[in-house]
Amino acid sequence: MTELATAKLSVKALRRSYDNTHAVSDIDFQINQGEFVVLLGPSGCGKSTTLKMVAGLETPCSGSVELDGRDITHLPPGKRQLAMVFQSYALFPHLSVAENILFGLKARRTPADIQQSRLADVVALVNLSDHLHKKPSQLSGGQCQRVALARAIVAEAPLCLMDEPLSNLDAKLRNDMRAELRAIQRRLGMTLLYVTHDQVEAMSMADQIILMNQGEIVQSGSPQALYNNPASTFVAQFIGSPPMNLMNADNLILGVRPEHIHRDINGYPASVVTCDYHGADTIIEVELHDFDQQRIKLRHPGHLTLVPGSAFPVSWEKQYEHYFSCSDGQRINAPQTHSTHQTTTSEMTHVQAL
Ligand code: ADP
Ligand code: MG
């Protein structure tokens, strides 16, 4: 497959209102060539509106969209050199898989030999070589999604936009497709702006996450940065499952992640409320006697059966405490520098020394 053209997207101060209410405002971000960027947030927070303004399907009230330094804010969609994949695959039912994939190239009168060579490459990539002559009605949901994906890839557009492309698929297929999509994006060096409300999807695929709430960006950064250093209680609870525990403590909000809390005979007195076995681990909810009976969840590796009401004292290390303001929920303590999920350099040295 030929090299993709370079693409650097720059979105500046985008704003869009409907009937005097802000759908989105102050949207600023950049995407570098080859990056997989996820716009994440709850339903109605403005993800699709933002994506549509990048695509040219919505007109911003103010702000700009630049692709490689070129202002494309007011260009029609067809002139932006973008490929798009939507939640509804938007396939033509009367056309075959091959015709669906090549539809855009035919419309642009790409020479037939180039069409055929790109088709062969892309169907091998998305595993559709045996289905070229079928109609969409003869395909499974996952195969339809791959046709939509192939149609976007074959365009070799500098920037590809996807709006919840996997949300119609069942859980197992969605998992497989995530891994496939990420692999294809890496192999081709695609620059991808991907919308989802699913934090697991964002965490597992993104180079960079842009987290939105109520029409604004609340934090952007790598998945690790958002997980380890949430900028607010909203971020702390949106990313991670179960979410970070938040406790009222001395006019502050104290946050601790479930995996950082453990049983400790000398810890805070607490008793078991619920105990849910999840296979790899058990999620235990306890009531803290010294903290107004506030409830928190902790993650215990492996299987554990506990009787509700039984004593389960807990503690956590100071380094895993996050503090937020009671008034606006913003983070108060300095960003944590330790990494909770990666092997530290000293651990690696130790492993090598063994
Ligand atoms: P998301 O994709 O994050 O679920 P949207 O971008 O679709 O959210 O919507 C953001 C907000 O803008 C919502 O409050 C939605 O109701 C509103 N909105 C979106 N499109 C329109 C429209 N065409 N007319 C009026 N309001 C709209
Ligand atoms: Mg949407």
XYZ file of C-alpha atoms and ligand atoms in Angstrom:
382
model
C 0.000 0.000 0.000
C 1.295 3.480 -0.821
C 2.476 5.850 1.882
C -0.276 7.926 3.415
C -0.035 11.664 3.006
C 1.054 13.507 6.135
C -1.667 14.850 8.356
C -1.576 17.133 11.321
C -4.924 18.295 12.613
C -5.231 21.426 14.674
C -8.555 22.395 16.233
C -8.721 25.837 17.807
C -11.379 27.349 20.092
C -14.236 25.521 18.373
C -17.705 26.435 19.567
C -21.144 25.343 18.457
C -24.562 26.227 19.920
C -28.020 24.944 19.137
C -30.950 27.197 20.037
C -28.842 29.353 22.364
C -27.463 26.396 24.309
C -23.799 25.488 24.037
C -23.304 22.039 22.548
C -19.516 22.470 22.690
C -17.154 25.328 23.533
C -13.408 26.006 23.902
C -12.452 22.865 22.007
C -8.682 22.942 21.434
C -6.529 19.981 20.464
C -3.882 18.767 18.061
C -3.334 15.420 16.417
C 0.038 14.503 15.005
C 0.727 12.292 12.028
C 0.129 8.616 12.810
C -1.570 9.235 16.144
C -4.658 7.410 17.401
C -6.643 10.003 19.326
C -9.883 9.168 21.134
C -12.606 11.694 21.944
C -14.162 10.181 25.064
C -17.059 11.236 27.266
C -20.601 10.462 28.400
C -23.518 10.528 25.992
C -24.502 14.080 25.017
C -21.150 15.679 25.974
C -20.455 16.909 22.426
C -18.208 14.270 20.880
C -20.168 13.830 17.652
C -20.681 17.579 17.293
C -16.900 18.056 17.531
C -16.211 15.273 15.031
C -18.794 16.652 12.597
C -17.156 20.075 12.681
C -13.824 18.463 11.798
C -15.600 16.566 9.001
C -17.413 19.621 7.677
C -20.867 18.177 8.411
C -21.549 20.922 11.008
C -20.514 24.549 10.859
C -18.860 25.963 13.983
C -20.175 29.240 15.464
C -16.535 30.214 15.977
C -13.056 28.714 16.018
C -11.066 26.955 13.321
C -9.994 23.575 11.959
C -6.602 23.298 10.258
C -5.164 20.333 8.417
C -1.410 20.640 7.848
C -1.558 24.367 8.449
C -4.359 24.855 5.910
C -7.563 26.389 7.251
C -10.365 23.984 6.277
C -13.039 25.367 8.646
C -15.378 26.290 5.809
C -14.453 23.717 3.176
C -17.241 21.313 2.171
C -16.741 17.718 3.454
C -15.828 16.346 0.024
C -12.881 18.734 -0.289
C -11.305 17.913 3.084
C -9.615 14.640 2.104
C -11.072 12.809 5.063
C -12.370 9.284 5.430
C -15.217 8.568 7.845
C -16.729 5.533 9.541
C -20.016 5.802 11.415
C -21.814 3.651 13.954
C -24.387 2.757 11.311
C -22.089 1.244 8.711
C -23.891 3.142 5.944
C -23.284 0.420 3.349
C -25.239 0.331 0.102
C -27.473 -2.790 0.351
C -27.673 -3.356 -3.406
C -23.905 -3.214 -3.932
C -21.442 -6.058 -3.323
C -18.646 -5.865 -0.754
C -16.143 -4.943 -3.467
C -18.428 -2.270 -4.933
C -19.090 -0.817 -1.496
C -15.391 -0.597 -0.752
C -14.554 0.976 -4.105
C -17.517 3.371 -4.199
C -15.513 6.470 -3.243
C -12.609 5.690 -5.553
C -15.011 5.155 -8.502
C -16.722 8.460 -7.748
C -13.316 10.152 -7.830
C -12.479 8.352 -11.089
C -9.372 6.685 -9.701
C -7.795 4.572 -12.511
C -9.166 0.999 -12.571
C -5.783 -0.712 -12.030
C -5.133 1.377 -8.898
C -8.644 0.576 -7.646
C -8.027 -3.162 -8.063
C -4.619 -3.182 -6.397
C -5.867 -1.161 -3.435
C -8.900 -3.432 -3.143
C -6.716 -6.543 -3.042
C -4.487 -4.997 -0.354
C -7.303 -3.783 1.837
C -9.470 -6.920 1.764
C -6.454 -8.984 2.749
C -5.870 -6.554 5.610
C -9.417 -6.728 6.995
C -9.901 -10.402 6.154
C -12.700 -10.081 3.611
C -11.071 -11.722 0.575
C -13.600 -14.573 0.560
C -16.632 -12.293 0.686
C -16.026 -9.839 -2.171
C -19.146 -10.742 -4.141
C -21.592 -10.952 -1.246
C -24.188 -8.289 -0.458
C -24.223 -6.644 3.006
C -27.360 -8.647 3.965
C -25.294 -11.847 3.654
C -22.667 -10.631 6.120
C -22.441 -10.624 9.919
C -22.299 -7.355 11.871
C -18.553 -7.667 12.291
C -18.048 -8.251 8.566
C -20.205 -5.209 7.699
C -18.100 -3.159 10.081
C -14.961 -4.391 8.340
C -16.402 -3.353 4.947
C -16.988 0.151 6.334
C -13.459 0.147 7.704
C -12.024 -1.060 4.387
C -13.871 1.710 2.542
C -12.230 4.262 4.841
C -8.766 2.702 4.565
C -8.881 2.371 0.773
C -9.427 6.100 0.432
C -5.874 6.583 1.830
C -7.046 9.875 3.255
C -4.597 11.783 5.418
C -7.060 11.771 8.307
C -9.678 9.219 9.254
C -12.656 10.003 11.530
C -14.699 7.321 13.304
C -17.830 7.828 15.404
C -18.571 4.876 17.732
C -17.817 2.400 14.911
C -17.881 -0.681 17.149
C -20.878 0.015 19.367
C -23.281 -2.164 17.358
C -21.168 -5.259 17.850
C -21.414 -7.825 20.623
C -18.811 -7.761 23.398
C -16.514 -10.483 22.072
C -16.426 -9.128 18.526
C -15.936 -5.591 19.810
C -12.870 -6.772 21.692
C -11.434 -8.499 18.623
C -12.174 -5.498 16.399
C -10.459 -3.115 18.831
C -7.258 -5.081 18.595
C -7.598 -5.420 14.804
C -8.292 -1.743 14.285
C -5.368 -0.723 16.457
C -3.067 -3.095 14.558
C -4.233 -1.790 11.157
C -3.863 1.828 12.290
C -0.275 1.142 13.437
C 0.681 -0.828 10.339
C -0.583 1.872 7.965
C 0.447 4.823 10.128
C -3.116 6.153 9.921
C -3.962 9.381 11.694
C -7.190 8.592 13.464
C -9.718 10.602 15.453
C -12.044 8.122 17.118
C -15.189 8.850 19.154
C -16.447 6.579 21.921
C -18.267 6.738 25.271
C -16.532 3.539 26.376
C -13.535 4.205 28.611
C -12.189 0.660 28.182
C -12.128 1.170 24.423
C -10.313 4.484 24.857
C -7.821 3.112 27.381
C -6.964 0.096 25.248
C -6.538 1.849 21.898
C -5.561 5.499 22.289
C -2.194 7.197 22.090
C -3.977 10.217 23.456
C -7.409 10.583 25.096
C -9.388 13.808 24.970
C -11.983 13.503 27.725
C -15.060 15.722 27.407
C -17.905 16.567 29.758
C -20.831 18.921 29.172
C -19.420 20.343 25.959
C -15.895 21.013 27.194
C -12.571 19.212 27.306
C -11.860 18.303 30.928
C -8.489 16.592 30.440
C -6.339 15.285 27.629
C -3.254 13.116 27.696
C -2.078 9.526 27.468
C -4.280 6.804 28.987
C -1.716 6.425 31.812
C -1.696 10.161 32.524
C -5.482 10.280 32.886
C -5.533 7.142 35.003
C -2.666 8.065 37.316
C -3.270 11.792 37.548
C -6.940 12.623 37.039
C -7.413 16.395 36.966
C -10.790 16.255 38.715
C -13.235 13.939 40.463
C -15.092 13.619 37.145
C -11.999 12.174 35.423
C -11.179 10.028 38.464
C -14.593 8.394 38.286
C -14.986 8.229 34.509
C -11.756 6.295 33.935
C -11.287 2.957 35.675
C -13.699 0.210 36.696
C -14.730 0.132 39.465
C -14.087 3.892 39.530
C -11.773 5.605 42.000
C -13.231 5.681 45.526
C -13.987 9.203 46.723
C -14.251 9.896 50.446
C -15.031 13.048 52.396
C -12.029 13.843 54.557
C -11.391 17.147 56.391
C -13.092 19.444 53.890
C -11.338 17.704 51.030
C -12.202 14.786 48.809
C -9.783 11.899 49.149
C -9.558 9.507 46.200
C -7.997 6.023 46.225
C -8.228 3.441 43.449
C -9.693 0.009 44.352
C -6.453 -1.825 43.491
C -4.474 0.310 45.943
C -6.550 -0.716 48.959
C -5.732 -3.919 50.800
C -6.622 -5.890 53.874
C -4.497 -4.843 56.830
C -5.079 -5.967 60.422
C -3.613 -2.668 61.607
C -5.606 -0.617 59.089
C -8.875 1.322 59.360
C -11.651 -0.746 60.926
C -14.236 -1.728 58.301
C -16.775 -4.409 57.564
C -17.830 -6.197 54.404
C -20.946 -4.978 52.568
C -20.725 -6.998 49.334
C -18.267 -9.398 47.771
C -18.367 -9.950 43.979
C -16.201 -12.591 42.353
C -15.073 -11.597 38.810
C -12.790 -14.474 37.885
C -9.352 -12.892 37.997
C -10.248 -10.875 41.067
C -12.889 -10.186 43.689
C -14.417 -6.746 44.211
C -15.165 -6.168 47.877
C -17.243 -3.281 49.157
C -16.557 -2.280 52.758
C -17.970 0.258 55.187
C -15.349 2.388 56.970
C -16.221 2.778 60.653
C -13.908 5.763 61.256
C -15.154 7.660 58.191
C -18.915 8.006 58.829
C -19.555 4.499 57.491
C -18.552 5.664 53.992
C -18.364 2.798 51.524
C -15.390 2.027 49.322
C -14.513 -0.769 46.922
C -11.268 -2.649 46.726
C -9.903 -5.155 44.263
C -8.522 -8.358 45.692
C -6.655 -10.689 43.314
C -8.154 -14.166 42.960
C -11.168 -15.669 44.661
C -12.373 -14.650 48.104
C -15.654 -15.498 49.841
C -16.611 -13.101 52.618
C -19.724 -12.938 54.749
C -21.424 -9.514 54.727
C -20.896 -7.829 58.091
C -17.586 -9.572 58.785
C -14.588 -7.475 59.823
C -12.248 -6.448 57.004
C -9.818 -3.737 58.120
C -8.140 -1.918 55.229
C -5.295 0.451 54.462
C -3.530 2.065 51.527
C -0.231 3.761 50.995
C 0.014 7.521 51.187
C 1.543 7.696 47.698
C -1.748 6.445 46.217
C -3.863 9.210 47.731
C -5.425 11.759 45.407
C -6.910 14.968 46.825
C -9.636 17.056 45.218
C -11.381 20.275 46.208
C -14.813 19.928 47.796
C -16.066 23.024 46.012
C -15.162 22.339 42.364
C -13.759 18.791 42.357
C -10.422 19.911 40.877
C -7.238 18.073 41.782
C -5.246 19.623 44.627
C -2.175 17.442 45.132
C 0.736 17.462 42.697
C 0.691 14.955 39.844
C 1.994 11.574 40.905
C 5.224 10.622 39.251
C 5.168 6.916 40.049
C 3.606 4.559 37.573
C 1.203 1.991 38.917
C 1.075 -0.240 35.886
C 4.488 -0.217 34.320
C 7.584 -1.941 35.547
C 9.813 0.688 37.069
C 13.429 0.995 35.998
C 14.679 -0.323 39.330
C 12.406 -3.358 39.062
C 13.674 -3.990 35.540
C 17.286 -3.750 36.668
C 16.440 -6.212 39.374
C 14.834 -8.617 36.894
C 17.843 -8.395 34.593
C 20.174 -9.007 37.514
C 18.360 -12.269 38.298
P -22.332 12.948 21.943
O -21.896 12.560 20.582
O -21.178 13.196 22.879
O -23.298 11.967 22.548
P -23.555 15.225 20.618
O -22.385 15.924 20.043
O -24.375 14.402 19.706
O -23.100 14.355 21.894
O -24.519 16.300 21.305
C -24.048 17.322 22.160
C -25.211 18.202 22.598
O -25.712 18.929 21.489
C -26.369 17.408 23.155
O -26.923 18.133 24.229
C -27.333 17.337 21.994
O -28.663 17.240 22.458
C -27.082 18.658 21.281
N -27.326 18.541 19.832
C -26.587 17.793 18.976
N -27.050 17.926 17.705
C -28.108 18.773 17.783
C -29.019 19.325 16.820
N -28.920 19.020 15.515
N -29.985 20.170 17.273
C -30.081 20.489 18.585
N -29.261 20.022 19.525
C -28.289 19.175 19.148
Mg -22.432 10.844 19.449
